[in-house]
Short mmCIF file of C-alpha atoms in Angstrom, two decimals:
data_model
loop_
_atom_site.label_atom_id
_atom_site.label_comp_id
_atom_site.label_asym_id
_atom_site.label_seq_id
_atom_site.Cartn_x
_atom_site.Cartn_y
_atom_site.Cartn_z
CA MET X 292 -57.57 -67.50 17.21
CA GLU X 293 -56.91 -65.48 20.40
CA GLU X 294 -55.93 -62.06 20.44
CA TYR X 295 -52.52 -61.67 19.08
CA SER X 296 -50.54 -58.46 19.29
CA THR X 297 -47.57 -57.00 18.00
CA ILE X 298 -45.72 -53.85 18.41
CA VAL X 299 -43.58 -53.02 15.19
CA SER X 300 -41.00 -50.31 16.35
CA GLY X 301 -38.03 -48.97 14.53
CA PHE X 302 -36.39 -45.66 13.02
CA GLY X 303 -38.75 -43.39 11.33
CA GLY X 304 -38.10 -44.56 7.65
CA GLN X 305 -37.48 -47.97 8.19
CA GLY X 306 -41.54 -48.98 7.19
CA VAL X 307 -42.53 -49.64 10.46
CA ILE X 308 -45.86 -47.72 10.12
CA LEU X 309 -46.53 -49.86 6.65
CA THR X 310 -45.67 -53.28 8.41
CA GLY X 311 -48.60 -52.74 10.84
CA LYS X 312 -50.57 -51.98 8.32
CA ILE X 313 -50.03 -54.95 6.27
CA ILE X 314 -50.61 -57.09 9.55
CA ALA X 315 -53.79 -55.26 9.92
CA ARG X 316 -54.86 -55.93 6.17
CA SER X 317 -53.45 -59.35 5.90
CA GLY X 318 -55.71 -60.06 9.00
CA MET X 319 -58.77 -58.58 7.83
CA GLU X 320 -58.61 -60.50 4.51
CA GLU X 321 -58.43 -63.66 6.54
CA GLY X 322 -61.60 -62.49 7.88
CA LEU X 323 -59.83 -61.61 11.23
CA GLU X 324 -60.92 -58.59 13.56
CA VAL X 325 -57.75 -56.27 13.46
CA THR X 326 -56.95 -52.92 15.03
CA TRP X 327 -54.22 -50.91 14.03
CA LEU X 328 -52.63 -48.01 16.00
CA PRO X 329 -49.80 -45.85 15.00
CA SER X 330 -47.92 -44.00 18.16
CA TYR X 331 -48.00 -40.06 17.63
CA GLY X 332 -46.78 -37.26 19.37
CA PRO X 333 -44.13 -37.13 22.20
CA GLU X 334 -43.44 -40.86 21.63
CA MET X 335 -41.41 -40.15 18.53
CA ARG X 336 -38.75 -38.82 20.80
CA GLY X 337 -35.55 -40.56 20.41
CA GLY X 338 -36.14 -41.28 16.66
CA THR X 339 -38.45 -44.29 17.32
CA ALA X 340 -41.78 -44.94 15.14
CA ASN X 341 -44.00 -47.61 16.27
CA CYS X 342 -47.18 -48.90 15.98
CA THR X 343 -49.40 -51.74 17.02
CA ALA X 344 -51.35 -54.22 15.35
CA ILE X 345 -53.94 -56.86 17.03
CA ILE X 346 -55.60 -59.55 15.24
CA SER X 347 -58.30 -61.92 16.71
CA SER X 348 -60.85 -64.17 16.08
CA LYS X 349 -63.26 -61.92 18.38
CA LEU X 350 -64.51 -58.43 18.77
CA ILE X 351 -61.44 -56.09 19.84
CA GLY X 352 -61.42 -54.28 22.95
CA SER X 353 -58.18 -52.27 23.74
CA PRO X 354 -56.15 -51.11 20.56
CA VAL X 355 -53.46 -50.64 23.31
CA VAL X 356 -51.19 -53.52 24.96
CA ASN X 357 -49.04 -53.05 27.76
CA ASN X 358 -47.54 -56.95 27.05
CA PRO X 359 -47.46 -57.76 23.20
CA SER X 360 -47.56 -61.21 22.16
CA SER X 361 -44.48 -60.46 19.56
CA LEU X 362 -42.19 -57.59 18.99
CA ILE X 363 -40.69 -56.58 15.98
CA ALA X 364 -37.38 -54.61 16.68
CA PHE X 365 -35.65 -52.86 13.68
CA ASN X 366 -33.40 -50.90 15.72
CA GLU X 367 -31.62 -51.05 19.53
CA PRO X 368 -33.71 -48.39 21.25
CA SER X 369 -36.87 -50.52 20.04
CA LEU X 370 -35.70 -53.46 21.86
CA ASP X 371 -34.57 -51.28 24.70
CA LYS X 372 -38.15 -49.79 24.88
CA PHE X 373 -40.23 -52.87 24.44
CA GLY X 374 -38.15 -55.97 24.88
CA ALA X 375 -39.08 -56.76 28.57
CA SER X 376 -42.56 -56.00 27.79
CA VAL X 377 -43.45 -58.80 25.53
CA ARG X 378 -45.42 -61.64 27.08
CA GLU X 379 -44.66 -64.85 28.46
CA GLY X 380 -44.12 -67.46 25.71
CA GLY X 381 -43.96 -64.49 23.15
CA VAL X 382 -41.72 -63.67 20.09
CA ILE X 383 -39.25 -61.15 19.40
CA VAL X 384 -37.81 -60.51 15.93
CA LEU X 385 -34.98 -58.26 15.96
CA ASN X 386 -32.82 -56.68 13.25
CA SER X 387 -29.56 -58.39 13.84
CA SER X 388 -27.87 -55.94 11.22
CA LEU X 389 -28.40 -52.83 13.77
CA ILE X 390 -28.44 -54.78 17.15
CA GLU X 391 -25.08 -56.59 18.15
CA ASP X 392 -26.23 -58.02 21.29
CA HIS X 393 -29.22 -58.47 23.11
CA PRO X 394 -30.08 -59.66 26.68
CA GLU X 395 -32.10 -62.80 27.66
CA TYR X 396 -35.61 -62.59 28.02
CA GLY X 397 -36.50 -65.48 29.91
CA PRO X 398 -39.59 -67.29 28.44
CA THR X 399 -39.38 -65.18 25.34
CA ARG X 400 -38.19 -66.56 21.81
CA VAL X 401 -35.87 -64.37 20.31
CA VAL X 402 -35.18 -64.65 16.58
CA PRO X 403 -32.33 -62.30 15.09
CA VAL X 404 -32.74 -62.01 11.40
CA SER X 405 -30.26 -59.64 9.51
CA PHE X 406 -33.03 -57.17 7.84
CA ASN X 407 -30.68 -55.11 6.31
CA GLU X 408 -28.27 -58.07 4.69
CA ILE X 409 -31.12 -59.84 3.32
CA ALA X 410 -32.61 -56.53 1.85
CA ARG X 411 -29.12 -55.62 0.50
CA GLN X 412 -29.00 -59.17 -1.38
CA LEU X 413 -32.40 -58.08 -3.19
CA GLU X 414 -30.67 -54.62 -4.22
CA ASN X 415 -33.59 -52.66 -2.43
CA GLN X 416 -32.91 -51.25 1.32
CA LYS X 417 -36.55 -50.20 1.32
CA VAL X 418 -37.62 -53.71 1.73
CA ILE X 419 -36.23 -54.49 4.90
CA ASN X 420 -39.59 -53.97 6.65
CA MET X 421 -40.78 -57.04 4.25
CA VAL X 422 -37.96 -59.14 5.59
CA ALA X 423 -38.98 -58.66 8.87
CA LEU X 424 -42.52 -59.31 8.41
CA GLY X 425 -41.70 -62.57 6.56
CA ALA X 426 -39.42 -63.84 9.76
CA TRP X 427 -42.32 -62.77 11.75
CA SER X 428 -44.65 -64.92 9.95
CA HIS X 429 -42.26 -67.95 10.58
CA ALA X 430 -41.35 -67.18 13.80
CA THR X 431 -44.90 -66.41 15.21
CA GLU X 432 -47.20 -68.38 12.81
CA ALA X 433 -49.86 -65.53 13.45
CA LEU X 434 -50.37 -65.47 9.86
CA SER X 435 -49.19 -67.34 7.02
CA LEU X 436 -46.50 -66.11 4.21
CA GLU X 437 -49.63 -66.41 1.97
CA ALA X 438 -51.95 -64.16 3.40
CA LEU X 439 -49.09 -61.50 4.48
CA GLN X 440 -48.20 -61.47 0.34
CA LYS X 441 -51.82 -60.91 0.01
CA GLY X 442 -52.19 -58.24 2.43
CA MET X 443 -49.11 -56.50 1.11
CA LYS X 444 -49.81 -56.77 -2.45
CA LEU X 445 -53.59 -54.92 -2.08
CA THR X 446 -52.12 -52.50 -0.03
CA LEU X 447 -49.22 -51.29 -2.32
CA GLU X 448 -51.70 -51.74 -5.42
CA GLU X 449 -54.26 -49.45 -3.56
CA SER X 450 -51.65 -46.93 -2.79
CA GLY X 451 -50.35 -47.12 -6.67
CA LYS X 452 -47.04 -48.87 -5.73
CA GLY X 453 -48.11 -51.95 -7.60
CA LYS X 454 -44.37 -52.12 -9.44
CA PHE X 455 -43.02 -52.89 -6.18
CA VAL X 456 -45.18 -55.81 -5.31
CA GLU X 457 -42.59 -58.03 -6.99
CA VAL X 458 -39.61 -57.15 -4.96
CA ASN X 459 -41.42 -57.33 -1.76
CA GLU X 460 -42.99 -60.92 -2.19
CA LYS X 461 -39.42 -61.83 -2.63
CA ALA X 462 -38.47 -59.81 0.47
CA LEU X 463 -41.06 -61.59 2.81
CA GLU X 464 -40.21 -64.95 1.20
CA LYS X 465 -36.20 -64.28 2.20
CA GLY X 466 -37.13 -62.92 5.55
CA TYR X 467 -39.39 -66.19 5.88
CA ALA X 468 -36.84 -68.62 5.47
CA ALA X 469 -34.18 -66.89 7.31
CA ALA X 470 -36.18 -67.34 10.49
CA ASP X 471 -35.66 -70.89 10.22
CA MET M 4 -73.31 -52.22 2.97
CA GLY M 5 -70.46 -52.67 0.71
CA GLU M 6 -66.75 -54.50 1.11
CA LYS M 7 -64.95 -54.13 4.35
CA LYS M 8 -62.28 -51.55 4.20
CA LEU M 9 -59.64 -50.69 6.37
CA MET M 10 -59.59 -46.96 7.68
CA ARG M 11 -58.56 -44.78 10.20
CA GLY M 12 -61.13 -43.04 12.17
CA ASN M 13 -60.94 -39.93 10.96
CA GLU M 14 -61.03 -41.27 7.35
CA ALA M 15 -64.25 -43.31 8.18
CA ILE M 16 -66.09 -40.17 9.74
CA ALA M 17 -64.88 -38.08 6.57
CA GLU M 18 -66.18 -40.70 3.93
CA ALA M 19 -69.46 -41.46 6.19
CA ALA M 20 -70.32 -37.58 5.72
CA ILE M 21 -70.00 -37.63 2.25
CA ARG M 22 -72.04 -40.74 2.05
CA ALA M 23 -74.59 -38.92 4.25
CA GLY M 24 -75.08 -36.17 1.83
CA CYS M 25 -72.80 -33.58 3.22
CA ARG M 26 -71.97 -31.38 0.30
CA ASN M 27 -70.20 -28.17 2.46
CA TYR M 28 -67.23 -28.67 4.76
CA PHE M 29 -65.34 -26.00 6.49
CA ALA M 30 -62.40 -26.42 8.83
CA TYR M 31 -58.97 -25.51 9.78
CA PRO M 32 -56.17 -28.11 10.46
CA ILE M 33 -55.39 -29.39 13.84
CA THR M 34 -53.66 -32.70 15.06
CA PRO M 35 -55.15 -35.72 16.12
CA GLN M 36 -58.09 -34.91 13.23
CA ALA M 37 -55.90 -33.51 9.96
CA GLU M 38 -56.10 -37.02 8.31
CA LEU M 39 -60.28 -35.82 8.41
CA LEU M 40 -59.73 -32.73 6.85
CA GLN M 41 -57.22 -34.48 4.15
CA TRP M 42 -59.83 -37.00 3.17
CA MET M 43 -62.46 -34.06 2.43
CA ALA M 44 -59.95 -32.07 0.32
CA ASN M 45 -59.19 -35.32 -1.74
CA HIS M 46 -62.90 -36.70 -1.69
CA MET M 47 -65.00 -33.59 -1.50
CA PRO M 48 -64.23 -32.10 -4.90
CA GLU M 49 -65.22 -35.62 -6.48
CA VAL M 50 -68.65 -34.99 -5.65
CA GLU M 51 -71.33 -33.30 -7.63
CA ASN M 52 -71.76 -29.88 -5.92
CA GLY M 53 -69.44 -30.50 -3.14
CA THR M 54 -67.55 -28.05 -1.62
CA PHE M 55 -64.29 -28.10 0.71
CA LEU M 56 -62.91 -25.12 2.01
CA GLN M 57 -59.92 -24.68 4.28
CA ALA M 58 -60.92 -21.56 6.28
CA GLU M 59 -58.46 -19.09 7.61
CA SER M 60 -59.28 -19.82 11.30
CA GLU M 61 -61.60 -21.90 13.26
CA VAL M 62 -63.76 -19.19 14.02
CA GLY M 63 -63.76 -18.55 9.77
CA ALA M 64 -64.95 -22.21 9.49
CA ILE M 65 -67.87 -22.37 11.74
CA SER M 66 -69.47 -19.26 10.57
CA MET M 67 -69.32 -20.47 7.33
CA VAL M 68 -71.17 -23.49 8.73
CA TYR M 69 -73.86 -21.23 9.79
CA GLY M 70 -73.87 -19.75 6.44
CA ALA M 71 -74.29 -23.13 4.32
CA ALA M 72 -76.68 -24.87 6.76
CA SER M 73 -78.92 -21.67 6.32
CA THR M 74 -79.70 -22.72 3.02
CA GLY M 75 -80.95 -26.32 4.19
CA GLU M 76 -77.58 -28.06 2.50
CA ARG M 77 -75.76 -30.68 4.99
CA THR M 78 -72.96 -29.21 6.33
CA MET M 79 -70.14 -30.34 8.46
CA THR M 80 -66.89 -29.07 10.27
CA SER M 81 -64.66 -30.65 12.59
CA SER M 82 -61.62 -30.14 14.97
CA SER M 83 -59.96 -31.19 17.77
CA SER M 84 -60.38 -29.96 21.25
CA PRO M 85 -58.28 -26.32 21.24
CA GLY M 86 -60.35 -25.63 17.91
CA ILE M 87 -63.50 -26.61 19.02
CA SER M 88 -63.41 -24.11 21.96
CA LEU M 89 -62.68 -21.51 19.31
CA LYS M 90 -66.00 -22.66 17.56
CA GLN M 91 -67.99 -22.01 20.55
CA GLU M 92 -69.75 -18.90 19.79
CA GLY M 93 -70.66 -20.04 16.51
CA ILE M 94 -72.28 -23.42 18.02
CA SER M 95 -74.06 -21.47 20.13
CA TYR M 96 -75.48 -19.54 17.14
CA LEU M 97 -76.18 -22.26 15.28
CA ALA M 98 -78.39 -23.70 18.24
CA GLY M 99 -79.98 -20.52 18.66
CA SER M 100 -81.12 -20.20 14.62
CA GLU M 101 -81.89 -24.22 15.12
CA LEU M 102 -79.38 -24.83 12.09
CA PRO M 103 -78.88 -28.63 11.22
CA SER M 104 -75.22 -29.29 11.26
CA VAL M 105 -72.53 -31.69 12.42
CA ILE M 106 -69.22 -30.63 14.38
CA VAL M 107 -66.67 -33.72 14.81
CA ASN M 108 -64.50 -33.40 17.70
CA ILE M 109 -61.24 -35.64 17.94
CA MET M 110 -60.42 -34.65 21.69
CA ARG M 111 -56.63 -34.20 22.69
CA GLY M 112 -55.36 -33.44 25.78
CA GLY M 113 -55.91 -30.20 27.72
CA PRO M 114 -56.53 -27.55 28.95
CA GLY M 115 -54.95 -24.71 27.04
CA LEU M 116 -52.86 -25.95 24.18
CA GLY M 117 -52.34 -29.28 26.07
CA ASN M 118 -51.01 -31.87 23.86
CA ILE M 119 -52.00 -34.06 20.83
CA GLN M 120 -52.95 -37.27 22.57
CA PRO M 121 -56.17 -38.85 23.30
CA ALA M 122 -58.35 -37.49 25.96
CA GLN M 123 -62.06 -36.91 26.98
CA GLY M 124 -61.88 -33.53 28.92
CA ASP M 125 -64.46 -32.10 26.86
CA TYR M 126 -67.09 -33.82 27.87
CA PHE M 127 -68.66 -30.60 29.98
CA GLN M 128 -68.18 -28.61 27.16
CA SER M 129 -69.99 -30.83 24.72
CA THR M 130 -72.99 -31.85 26.77
CA LYS M 131 -73.12 -28.52 29.27
CA GLY M 132 -73.19 -25.98 26.86
CA GLY M 133 -69.76 -25.01 25.64
CA GLY M 134 -70.86 -21.85 24.18
CA HIS M 135 -73.38 -18.99 26.08
CA GLY M 136 -77.16 -19.46 26.57
CA ASP M 137 -79.35 -22.17 27.18
CA TYR M 138 -78.73 -24.88 24.63
CA GLN M 139 -78.12 -28.26 23.94
CA LEU M 140 -76.20 -30.36 21.12
CA ILE M 141 -76.82 -33.77 20.38
CA VAL M 142 -73.54 -35.70 21.57
CA LEU M 143 -72.94 -39.10 20.03
CA ALA M 144 -69.61 -40.87 21.43
CA PRO M 145 -68.33 -43.48 19.31
CA SER M 146 -66.12 -46.22 20.79
CA THR M 147 -64.76 -47.94 17.50
CA VAL M 148 -63.94 -46.81 14.01
CA PRO M 149 -67.13 -48.72 12.36
CA GLU M 150 -69.41 -47.10 15.13
CA ALA M 151 -67.67 -43.60 14.20
CA ALA M 152 -68.65 -44.28 10.86
CA GLU M 153 -71.90 -45.37 11.46
CA LEU M 154 -72.92 -42.44 13.86
CA THR M 155 -71.51 -39.75 11.87
CA PHE M 156 -73.82 -41.21 8.72
CA GLU M 157 -76.90 -41.01 11.17
CA SER M 158 -75.84 -37.38 12.96
CA PHE M 159 -76.88 -35.74 9.51
CA ASP M 160 -80.63 -37.38 9.78
CA LEU M 161 -81.01 -36.20 13.56
CA ALA M 162 -79.58 -33.03 12.84
CA ASP M 163 -82.34 -32.62 9.94
CA LYS M 164 -85.05 -34.00 12.19
CA TYR M 165 -84.54 -31.90 14.98
CA ARG M 166 -82.90 -28.87 13.46
CA ILE M 167 -80.16 -29.10 15.98
CA PRO M 168 -76.18 -29.12 15.68
CA VAL M 169 -75.12 -32.56 16.51
CA MET M 170 -71.56 -33.24 17.76
CA VAL M 171 -69.60 -36.43 17.12
CA LEU M 172 -67.30 -36.61 20.14
CA ALA M 173 -64.35 -38.92 19.80
CA ASP M 174 -60.72 -38.89 20.57
CA GLY M 175 -57.35 -38.92 18.96
CA MET M 176 -57.16 -42.73 19.68
CA ILE M 177 -60.48 -43.09 17.42
CA GLY M 178 -59.32 -40.79 15.32
CA GLN M 179 -55.76 -42.33 14.55
CA MET M 180 -56.46 -46.09 14.64
CA MET M 181 -57.55 -48.28 11.84
CA GLU M 182 -60.37 -50.98 11.70
CA PRO M 183 -62.12 -52.59 9.19
CA VAL M 184 -65.35 -50.71 8.20
CA GLU M 185 -68.31 -51.24 6.12
CA LEU M 186 -69.41 -47.98 4.78
CA PRO M 187 -73.09 -47.34 4.36
CA SER M 188 -74.43 -46.65 0.94
CA PRO M 189 -74.39 -43.28 -0.14
CA ILE M 190 -77.30 -41.33 -0.21
CA ASP M 191 -78.71 -38.78 -2.75
CA PRO M 192 -79.06 -35.29 -0.91
CA SER M 193 -81.57 -34.13 -3.66
CA ASN M 194 -83.95 -36.84 -2.35
CA LEU M 195 -83.88 -35.51 1.02
CA PRO M 196 -86.98 -33.88 2.51
CA ASP M 197 -87.48 -30.34 1.73
CA LYS M 198 -86.58 -27.60 4.52
CA PRO M 199 -89.24 -24.68 3.88
CA TRP M 200 -87.43 -22.83 6.63
CA ALA M 201 -84.13 -22.57 4.32
CA THR M 202 -83.03 -19.49 2.84
CA THR M 203 -82.95 -20.93 -0.82
CA GLY M 204 -83.98 -17.55 -2.69
CA THR M 205 -87.38 -15.83 -2.87
CA ASN M 206 -88.52 -16.79 -5.83
CA GLY M 207 -92.57 -16.85 -5.35
CA ARG M 208 -92.31 -16.85 -1.52
CA ASP M 209 -91.55 -14.41 0.99
CA PRO M 210 -88.21 -14.15 2.58
CA ASN M 211 -87.14 -16.72 5.37
CA VAL M 212 -85.37 -14.98 8.11
CA ILE M 213 -82.45 -17.04 10.06
CA ARG M 214 -81.36 -15.49 13.33
CA SER M 215 -80.77 -16.07 17.00
CA PHE M 216 -81.53 -12.58 17.83
CA ALA M 217 -84.78 -11.57 19.56
CA LEU M 218 -84.51 -8.12 21.17
CA GLY M 219 -88.14 -8.46 23.30
CA ALA M 220 -87.42 -10.30 26.51
CA GLU M 221 -90.80 -11.98 26.05
CA ASN M 222 -90.12 -12.74 22.40
CA LEU M 223 -87.02 -14.28 23.18
CA LYS M 224 -88.57 -16.10 26.29
CA SER M 225 -91.01 -18.03 23.91
CA ILE M 226 -87.97 -18.87 21.80
CA ASN M 227 -85.98 -20.59 24.63
CA LEU M 228 -89.12 -22.50 25.85
CA ASP M 229 -89.74 -23.88 22.43
CA LEU M 230 -85.81 -24.90 22.41
CA GLN M 231 -86.52 -26.62 25.44
CA GLU M 232 -89.51 -28.16 24.30
CA LYS M 233 -87.68 -29.91 21.19
CA TYR M 234 -85.01 -30.75 23.86
CA GLU M 235 -87.51 -32.33 25.74
CA LYS M 236 -88.45 -34.51 22.89
CA ILE M 237 -85.23 -35.15 21.96
CA ARG M 238 -84.57 -36.66 25.66
CA LYS M 239 -87.60 -38.82 25.43
CA ARG M 240 -86.58 -40.22 21.84
CA GLU M 241 -82.95 -40.43 21.50
CA ILE M 242 -81.37 -41.66 24.55
CA ARG M 243 -78.52 -44.55 23.17
CA PHE M 244 -76.60 -46.84 25.24
CA GLU M 245 -74.73 -50.24 25.48
CA GLU M 246 -74.63 -52.71 27.58
CA ILE M 247 -72.76 -55.57 28.16
CA GLY M 248 -73.20 -58.39 31.23
CA VAL M 249 -74.81 -55.80 33.13
CA GLU M 250 -77.05 -58.79 34.83
CA ASP M 251 -75.98 -58.86 38.26
CA PRO M 252 -72.10 -58.11 37.89
CA ASP M 253 -69.86 -57.54 40.90
CA ILE M 254 -69.25 -54.01 39.70
CA LEU M 255 -70.72 -51.56 37.18
CA LEU M 256 -68.37 -49.70 34.92
CA VAL M 257 -69.60 -46.71 33.37
CA ALA M 258 -67.56 -45.45 30.28
CA PHE M 259 -67.89 -43.64 26.74
CA GLY M 260 -65.76 -43.97 23.64
CA THR M 261 -62.15 -45.20 24.06
CA VAL M 262 -62.26 -46.37 27.55
CA ALA M 263 -65.27 -48.09 27.01
CA ARG M 264 -63.52 -50.41 24.54
CA ILE M 265 -60.86 -50.52 26.89
CA ALA M 266 -63.23 -51.90 29.59
CA ARG M 267 -64.19 -54.62 27.56
CA THR M 268 -60.67 -55.95 27.84
CA ALA M 269 -60.73 -55.29 31.64
CA ARG M 270 -63.60 -57.45 31.42
CA ARG M 271 -61.78 -60.41 29.83
CA LEU M 272 -59.12 -60.00 32.15
CA GLY M 273 -61.43 -59.78 35.24
CA LYS M 274 -63.25 -62.89 34.08
CA LYS M 275 -60.05 -64.86 34.56
CA GLU M 276 -59.43 -63.71 37.85
CA GLY M 277 -63.04 -64.48 39.06
CA ILE M 278 -64.50 -61.02 39.14
CA ASP M 279 -67.53 -59.89 36.76
CA ILE M 280 -67.48 -56.64 35.64
CA GLY M 281 -70.38 -55.27 33.91
CA ILE M 282 -70.23 -52.35 31.43
CA PHE M 283 -72.48 -49.24 30.67
CA ARG M 284 -71.76 -47.48 27.55
CA PRO M 285 -73.63 -44.20 27.04
CA ILE M 286 -73.57 -43.63 23.28
CA THR M 287 -75.47 -40.24 23.40
CA LEU M 288 -73.46 -38.39 26.18
CA TRP M 289 -76.56 -35.70 25.82
CA PRO M 290 -79.15 -36.80 26.36
CA PHE M 291 -77.79 -38.73 29.16
CA PRO M 292 -79.13 -42.41 29.75
CA ASP M 293 -80.17 -41.42 33.26
CA GLU M 294 -83.28 -43.75 33.51
CA ARG M 295 -81.70 -46.86 32.44
CA LEU M 296 -78.88 -46.34 34.92
CA ALA M 297 -80.71 -45.25 37.84
CA GLU M 298 -82.75 -48.67 37.21
CA LEU M 299 -79.53 -50.98 37.33
CA SER M 300 -78.20 -49.43 40.02
CA GLU M 301 -80.91 -50.54 42.11
CA SER M 302 -79.54 -53.72 42.36
CA LEU M 303 -75.63 -52.78 42.57
CA ASP M 304 -73.40 -52.03 45.06
CA THR M 305 -70.77 -50.05 42.97
CA VAL M 306 -70.96 -48.17 39.95
CA LEU M 307 -67.42 -47.03 39.00
CA THR M 308 -67.00 -44.36 36.07
CA VAL M 309 -63.88 -44.37 34.00
CA GLU M 310 -62.83 -41.62 32.11
CA MET M 311 -59.95 -39.87 30.28
CA ASN M 312 -60.26 -36.94 32.40
CA ALA M 313 -60.25 -35.34 35.99
CA GLY M 314 -64.62 -36.49 36.25
CA GLN M 315 -66.76 -35.25 34.59
CA MET M 316 -69.29 -37.76 33.07
CA VAL M 317 -69.28 -38.81 36.39
CA GLU M 318 -71.40 -36.37 37.65
CA ASP M 319 -74.24 -37.09 35.19
CA VAL M 320 -73.71 -40.87 36.58
CA ARG M 321 -74.05 -39.81 40.20
CA LEU M 322 -77.20 -37.40 39.32
CA SER M 323 -78.72 -40.45 37.88
CA VAL M 324 -77.52 -43.12 40.63
CA LYS M 325 -78.09 -41.00 43.60
CA SER M 326 -77.54 -43.09 46.69
CA ARG M 327 -78.85 -46.29 45.31
CA ALA M 328 -74.90 -47.48 44.81
CA GLN M 329 -71.42 -46.24 45.70
CA THR M 330 -70.15 -43.92 42.55
CA PRO M 331 -66.53 -43.85 42.64
CA PHE M 332 -64.30 -42.46 40.04
CA TYR M 333 -61.08 -43.52 38.46
CA GLY M 334 -59.57 -41.11 35.64
CA GLU M 335 -56.56 -40.57 33.98
CA GLN M 336 -55.20 -37.12 32.30
CA GLY M 337 -53.47 -35.14 30.11
CA GLY M 338 -53.38 -37.69 27.28
CA VAL M 339 -52.57 -40.87 29.00
CA VAL M 340 -54.97 -43.62 28.23
CA PRO M 341 -55.76 -46.21 30.69
CA THR M 342 -54.34 -49.69 30.07
CA PRO M 343 -57.03 -52.69 30.87
CA SER M 344 -54.87 -54.02 33.66
CA GLU M 345 -54.63 -50.52 35.52
CA ILE M 346 -58.61 -50.51 35.34
CA LEU M 347 -58.80 -54.03 36.51
CA GLU M 348 -56.68 -52.66 39.40
CA GLU M 349 -58.90 -50.37 40.22
CA VAL M 350 -62.02 -52.49 40.31
CA LYS M 351 -60.44 -54.44 42.90
CA HIS M 352 -60.13 -51.27 45.12
CA HIS M 353 -64.22 -51.86 44.83
CA VAL M 354 -65.16 -55.49 45.08
#
């Protein structure tokens, strides 16, 4: 596949960093080249955290992108910051639970999904990031739902959080369905 | 080689050091290299005879390196720019005493306290003697996470082979980012060749003395000449670089570390617009690959150096290229990372 880059952005604590890591991990398990780059330092100002995950079948040069293929925006400041930078033909998956209105982004497809509502239905607010990731999978087709479930499972198990795999699997599925 | 793991640069460097037989690690925390120290704190105690010690300061840490390296054991410290400045006296002592040791610098923006963003402002400090006296370090500059692991692993062999401190010079981006890494298999340090010069106890032999002190001028001169002879040997044998598309490009880009990988993307963008960008990437910053660069520049109009500083490596590029080609410079400073399209824009000014 061509280089596919995703910026994941939101409030600290929404699971933004882990979301990007799971994209990278899932891509790696699919045999792709991957990079994951967190923002650190002054970029934290304004309460947003973000990271960039790139997957590609070829060697990846720059881990920094000006114009990502896709954006997952967990909150409004993230959309404000990165929305207009998404490349032509790209996809923005946004959290309609926290973002009421959004501008049109020309040839960029906007996929609103209510991350928080769906997580609430699963009675676990911590899984909003996997709802987002499921929606991203459906909207972008960059990685399959199965690939992400595998990457998520491995990532959680390796950090001793295996008992949360089931609810996160459901969150991925629900998010995937919601992006229809 | 084992399976692929997704690791941060800082973690990969730490694990590669342990697998290379490093058994002594002393450091003081600083961003953006903190995960390196964390990894060592977690994993060094799991290794037989492994010592992890968080020193009271960077000066303390580098002095502990001096002590542990004197026993011949594989020893490392790591820090980021301001912390490396504090270690300079100790680094000069390590060089003067010819102690094999590894120093990792995950560079950040400077001067002074600067910031914690990626930068390459410590090129001069690393390659031209950050401490006092006539000495050199071997300086290795990885541009990916797997290469950071590989070069760290090899740095211990180079340090032992030449009895020299080796610096692994990366930046906050390489330290913080994650990439898949295939780690080398661990070696058993007890199988390493003997170091007859080391202070291992005088049982049955005369004492070994490790020092960088020689009062008489003639005496110190001869020590210096020996050092220079060693450096000459290293210049002849250990130069490393990577070349991408250097056969008749429209322009040759010279970059190391993080900038070199961004340049790869600029090369791809350039191709789409019909501009052929070659890339020359020094892997050893000292010894600098001057002869090869000189050779390449014979048939080139422009050799453009790109760095995350105000122009440091470009001096070595100009010394190598001389008047054979134009040698412009493009740099970003203060922790700003140049983007592929910015590099391409700069290229367009010269082709």
